[in-house]
CSV table of C-alpha atoms in Angstrom, one decimal:
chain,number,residue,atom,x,y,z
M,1,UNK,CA,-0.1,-2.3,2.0
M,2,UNK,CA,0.8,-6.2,2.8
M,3,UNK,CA,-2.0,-8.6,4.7
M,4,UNK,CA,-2.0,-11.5,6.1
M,5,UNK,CA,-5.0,-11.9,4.0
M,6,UNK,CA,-7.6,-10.9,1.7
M,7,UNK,CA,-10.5,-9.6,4.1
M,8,UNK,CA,-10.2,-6.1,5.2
M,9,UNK,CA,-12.5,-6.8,7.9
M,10,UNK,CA,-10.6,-10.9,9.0
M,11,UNK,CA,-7.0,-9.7,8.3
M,12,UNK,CA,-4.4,-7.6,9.6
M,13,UNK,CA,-2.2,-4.8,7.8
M,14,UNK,CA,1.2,-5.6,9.0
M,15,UNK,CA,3.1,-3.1,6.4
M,16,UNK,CA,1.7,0.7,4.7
M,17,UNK,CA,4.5,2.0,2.6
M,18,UNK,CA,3.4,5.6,0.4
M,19,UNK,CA,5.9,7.4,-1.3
M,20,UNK,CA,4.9,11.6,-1.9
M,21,UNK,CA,5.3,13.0,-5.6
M,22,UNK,CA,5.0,16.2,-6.3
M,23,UNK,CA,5.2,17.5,-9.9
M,24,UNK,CA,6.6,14.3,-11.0
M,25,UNK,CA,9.4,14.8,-8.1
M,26,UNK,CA,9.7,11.9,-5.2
M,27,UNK,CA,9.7,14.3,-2.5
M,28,UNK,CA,9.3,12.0,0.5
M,29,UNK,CA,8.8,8.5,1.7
M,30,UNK,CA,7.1,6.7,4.5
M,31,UNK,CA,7.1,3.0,5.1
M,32,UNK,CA,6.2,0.9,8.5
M,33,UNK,CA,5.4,-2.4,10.0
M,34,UNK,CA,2.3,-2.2,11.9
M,35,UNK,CA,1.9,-4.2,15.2
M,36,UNK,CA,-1.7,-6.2,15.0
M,37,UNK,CA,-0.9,-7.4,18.3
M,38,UNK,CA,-1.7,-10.9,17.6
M,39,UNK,CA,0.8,-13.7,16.5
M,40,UNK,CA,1.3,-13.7,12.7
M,41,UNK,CA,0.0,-16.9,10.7
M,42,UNK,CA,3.2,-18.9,9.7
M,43,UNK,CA,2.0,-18.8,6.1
M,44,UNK,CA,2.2,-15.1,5.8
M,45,UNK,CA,5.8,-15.2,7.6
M,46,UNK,CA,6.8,-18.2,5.3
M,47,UNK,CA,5.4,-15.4,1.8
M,48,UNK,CA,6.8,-12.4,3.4
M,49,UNK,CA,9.8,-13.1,5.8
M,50,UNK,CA,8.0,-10.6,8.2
M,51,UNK,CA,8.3,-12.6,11.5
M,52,UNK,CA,6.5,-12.0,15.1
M,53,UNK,CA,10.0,-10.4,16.6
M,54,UNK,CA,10.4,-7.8,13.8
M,55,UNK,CA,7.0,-6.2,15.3
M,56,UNK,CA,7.4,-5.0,18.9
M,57,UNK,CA,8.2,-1.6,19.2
M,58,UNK,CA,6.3,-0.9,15.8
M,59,UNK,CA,2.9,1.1,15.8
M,60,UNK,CA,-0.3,-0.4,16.5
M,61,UNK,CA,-2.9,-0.5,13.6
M,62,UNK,CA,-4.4,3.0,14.9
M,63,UNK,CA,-0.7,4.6,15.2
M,64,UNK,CA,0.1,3.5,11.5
M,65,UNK,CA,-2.8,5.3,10.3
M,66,UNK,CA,-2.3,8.6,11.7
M,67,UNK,CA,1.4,8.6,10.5
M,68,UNK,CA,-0.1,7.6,6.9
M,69,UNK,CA,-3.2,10.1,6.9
M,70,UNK,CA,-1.4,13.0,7.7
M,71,UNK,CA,1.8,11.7,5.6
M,72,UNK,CA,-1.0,11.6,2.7
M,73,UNK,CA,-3.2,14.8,3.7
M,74,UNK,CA,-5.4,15.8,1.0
M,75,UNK,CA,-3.2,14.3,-1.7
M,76,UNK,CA,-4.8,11.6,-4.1
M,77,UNK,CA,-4.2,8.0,-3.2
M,78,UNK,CA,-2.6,6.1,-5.9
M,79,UNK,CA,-2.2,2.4,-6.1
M,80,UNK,CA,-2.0,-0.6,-8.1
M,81,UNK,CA,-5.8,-2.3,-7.1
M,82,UNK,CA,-6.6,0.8,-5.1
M,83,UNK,CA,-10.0,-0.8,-4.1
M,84,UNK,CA,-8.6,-3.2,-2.5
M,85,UNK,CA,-5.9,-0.7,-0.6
M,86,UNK,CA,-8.7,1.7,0.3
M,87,UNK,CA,-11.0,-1.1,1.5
M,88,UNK,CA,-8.5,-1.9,4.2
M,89,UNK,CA,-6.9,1.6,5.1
M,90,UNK,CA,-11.3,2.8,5.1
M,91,UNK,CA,-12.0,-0.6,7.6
M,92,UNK,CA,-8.5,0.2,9.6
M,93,UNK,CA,-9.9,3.8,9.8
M,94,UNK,CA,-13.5,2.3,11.2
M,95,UNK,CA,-12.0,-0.2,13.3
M,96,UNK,CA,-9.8,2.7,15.4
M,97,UNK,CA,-12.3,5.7,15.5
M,98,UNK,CA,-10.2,7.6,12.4
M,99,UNK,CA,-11.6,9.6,9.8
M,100,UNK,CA,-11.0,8.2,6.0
M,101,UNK,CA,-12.3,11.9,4.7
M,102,UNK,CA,-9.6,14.2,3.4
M,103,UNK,CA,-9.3,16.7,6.7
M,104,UNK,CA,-12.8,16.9,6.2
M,105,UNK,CA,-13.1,18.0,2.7
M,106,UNK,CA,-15.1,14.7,2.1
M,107,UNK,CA,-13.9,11.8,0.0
M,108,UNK,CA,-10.4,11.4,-0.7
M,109,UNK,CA,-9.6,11.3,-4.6
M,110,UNK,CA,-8.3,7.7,-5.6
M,111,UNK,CA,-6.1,6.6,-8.9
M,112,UNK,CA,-5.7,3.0,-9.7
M,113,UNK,CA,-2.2,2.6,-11.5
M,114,UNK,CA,-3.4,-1.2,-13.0
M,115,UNK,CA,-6.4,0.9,-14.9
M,116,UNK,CA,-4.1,3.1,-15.9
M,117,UNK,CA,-1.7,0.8,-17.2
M,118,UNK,CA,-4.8,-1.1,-19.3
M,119,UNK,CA,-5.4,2.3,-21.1
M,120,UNK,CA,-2.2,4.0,-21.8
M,121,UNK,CA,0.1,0.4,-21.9
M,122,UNK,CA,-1.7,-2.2,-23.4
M,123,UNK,CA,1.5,-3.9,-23.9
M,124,UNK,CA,1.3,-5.1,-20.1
M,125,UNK,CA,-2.4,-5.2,-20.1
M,126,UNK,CA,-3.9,-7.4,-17.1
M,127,UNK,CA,-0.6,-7.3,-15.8
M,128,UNK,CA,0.5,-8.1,-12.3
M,129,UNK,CA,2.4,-5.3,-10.5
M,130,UNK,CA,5.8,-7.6,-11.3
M,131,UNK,CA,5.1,-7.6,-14.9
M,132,UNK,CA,4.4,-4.0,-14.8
M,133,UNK,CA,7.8,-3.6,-12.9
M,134,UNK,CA,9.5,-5.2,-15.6
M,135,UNK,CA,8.2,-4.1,-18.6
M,136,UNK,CA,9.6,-0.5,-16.9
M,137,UNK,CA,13.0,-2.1,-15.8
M,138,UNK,CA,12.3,-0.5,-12.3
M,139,UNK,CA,14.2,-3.2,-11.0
M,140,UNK,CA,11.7,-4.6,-8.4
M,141,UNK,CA,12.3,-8.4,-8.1
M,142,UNK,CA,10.5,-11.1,-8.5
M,143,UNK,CA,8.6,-12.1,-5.4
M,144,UNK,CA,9.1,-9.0,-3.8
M,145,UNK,CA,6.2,-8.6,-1.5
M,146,UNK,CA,7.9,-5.9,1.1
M,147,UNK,CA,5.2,-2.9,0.4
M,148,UNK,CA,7.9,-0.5,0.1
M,149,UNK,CA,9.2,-2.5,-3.5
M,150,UNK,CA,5.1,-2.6,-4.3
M,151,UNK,CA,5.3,1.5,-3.8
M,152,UNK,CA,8.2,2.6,-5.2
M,153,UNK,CA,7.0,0.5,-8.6
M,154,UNK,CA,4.0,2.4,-8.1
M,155,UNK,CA,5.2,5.7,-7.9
M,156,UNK,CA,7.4,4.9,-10.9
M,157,UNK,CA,4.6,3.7,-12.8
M,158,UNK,CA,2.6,6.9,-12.2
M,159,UNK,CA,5.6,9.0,-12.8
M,160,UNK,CA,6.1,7.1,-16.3
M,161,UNK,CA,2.3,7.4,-17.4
């Protein structure tokens, strides 16, 4: 996901991006802007180059989040700091009347790609997600902070451990 800050419960999620893998296949993709229907702060347009007029027309908060529940169904959640992820996709889900549970089967499995990467690549240890990136040449750039860079090196980090 991209913020405009740290806060799950002060900020806004302004981009989810999940990418599907299935037996170590990419099967499917889903990546959007999400609408907080309040003005972005210019710091997080000056980081991101997401700007006020890219958003009309894109799902609310609410909208996002059934498009990314049932993109995700019951399959884990895997992220690099997937504390932080889940902290704001569980407060999104309070704040609009959604259920976080996995279609009711209770709590959804998580898998944090940076604790992974500590255990089985200690080469990259404490590394940040562009580190990680690099150290697999998956090509994500340097001060890429478009969510759907921050997935695919996810996926391709889970895909390599």
């Amino acid at each position: 996901i991209v913020t405009t800050g740290m806060s799950a419960v002060s900020h806004d999620i302004i981009e989810l991006s999940a990418q599907k893998i299935v037996k170590g296949n990419l099967t499917d993709s889903l990546t959007t802007l999400v609408n907080p229907g309040n003005p972005l702060p210019f710091s997080f347009t000056r980081e991101t180059g997401i700007r006020d007029e890219m958003l009309p027309g894109m799902p609310d908060l609410r909208g996002a989040l059934v498009r990314f529940l049932e993109f995700a169904g019951d399959m884990p959640i895997v992220a690099y700091d997937v504390d932080l992820v889940t902290e704001f996709l569980r407060e999104g889900c309070r704040k609009t009347g959604l259920s976080w549970d996995s279609d009711g089967k209770g709590e959804r499995t998580l898998v944090d790609i940076s604790g992974c990467v500590r255990f089985l690549l200690p080469q990259v240890s404490r590394s940040s997600l562009e580190k990680l990136s690099k150290a697999m040449s998956s090509g994500m750039k340097a001060g890429t902070i478009q969510e759907w860079a921050s997935s695919e090196c996810a996926s391709a980090a889970l895909m390599h451990l």
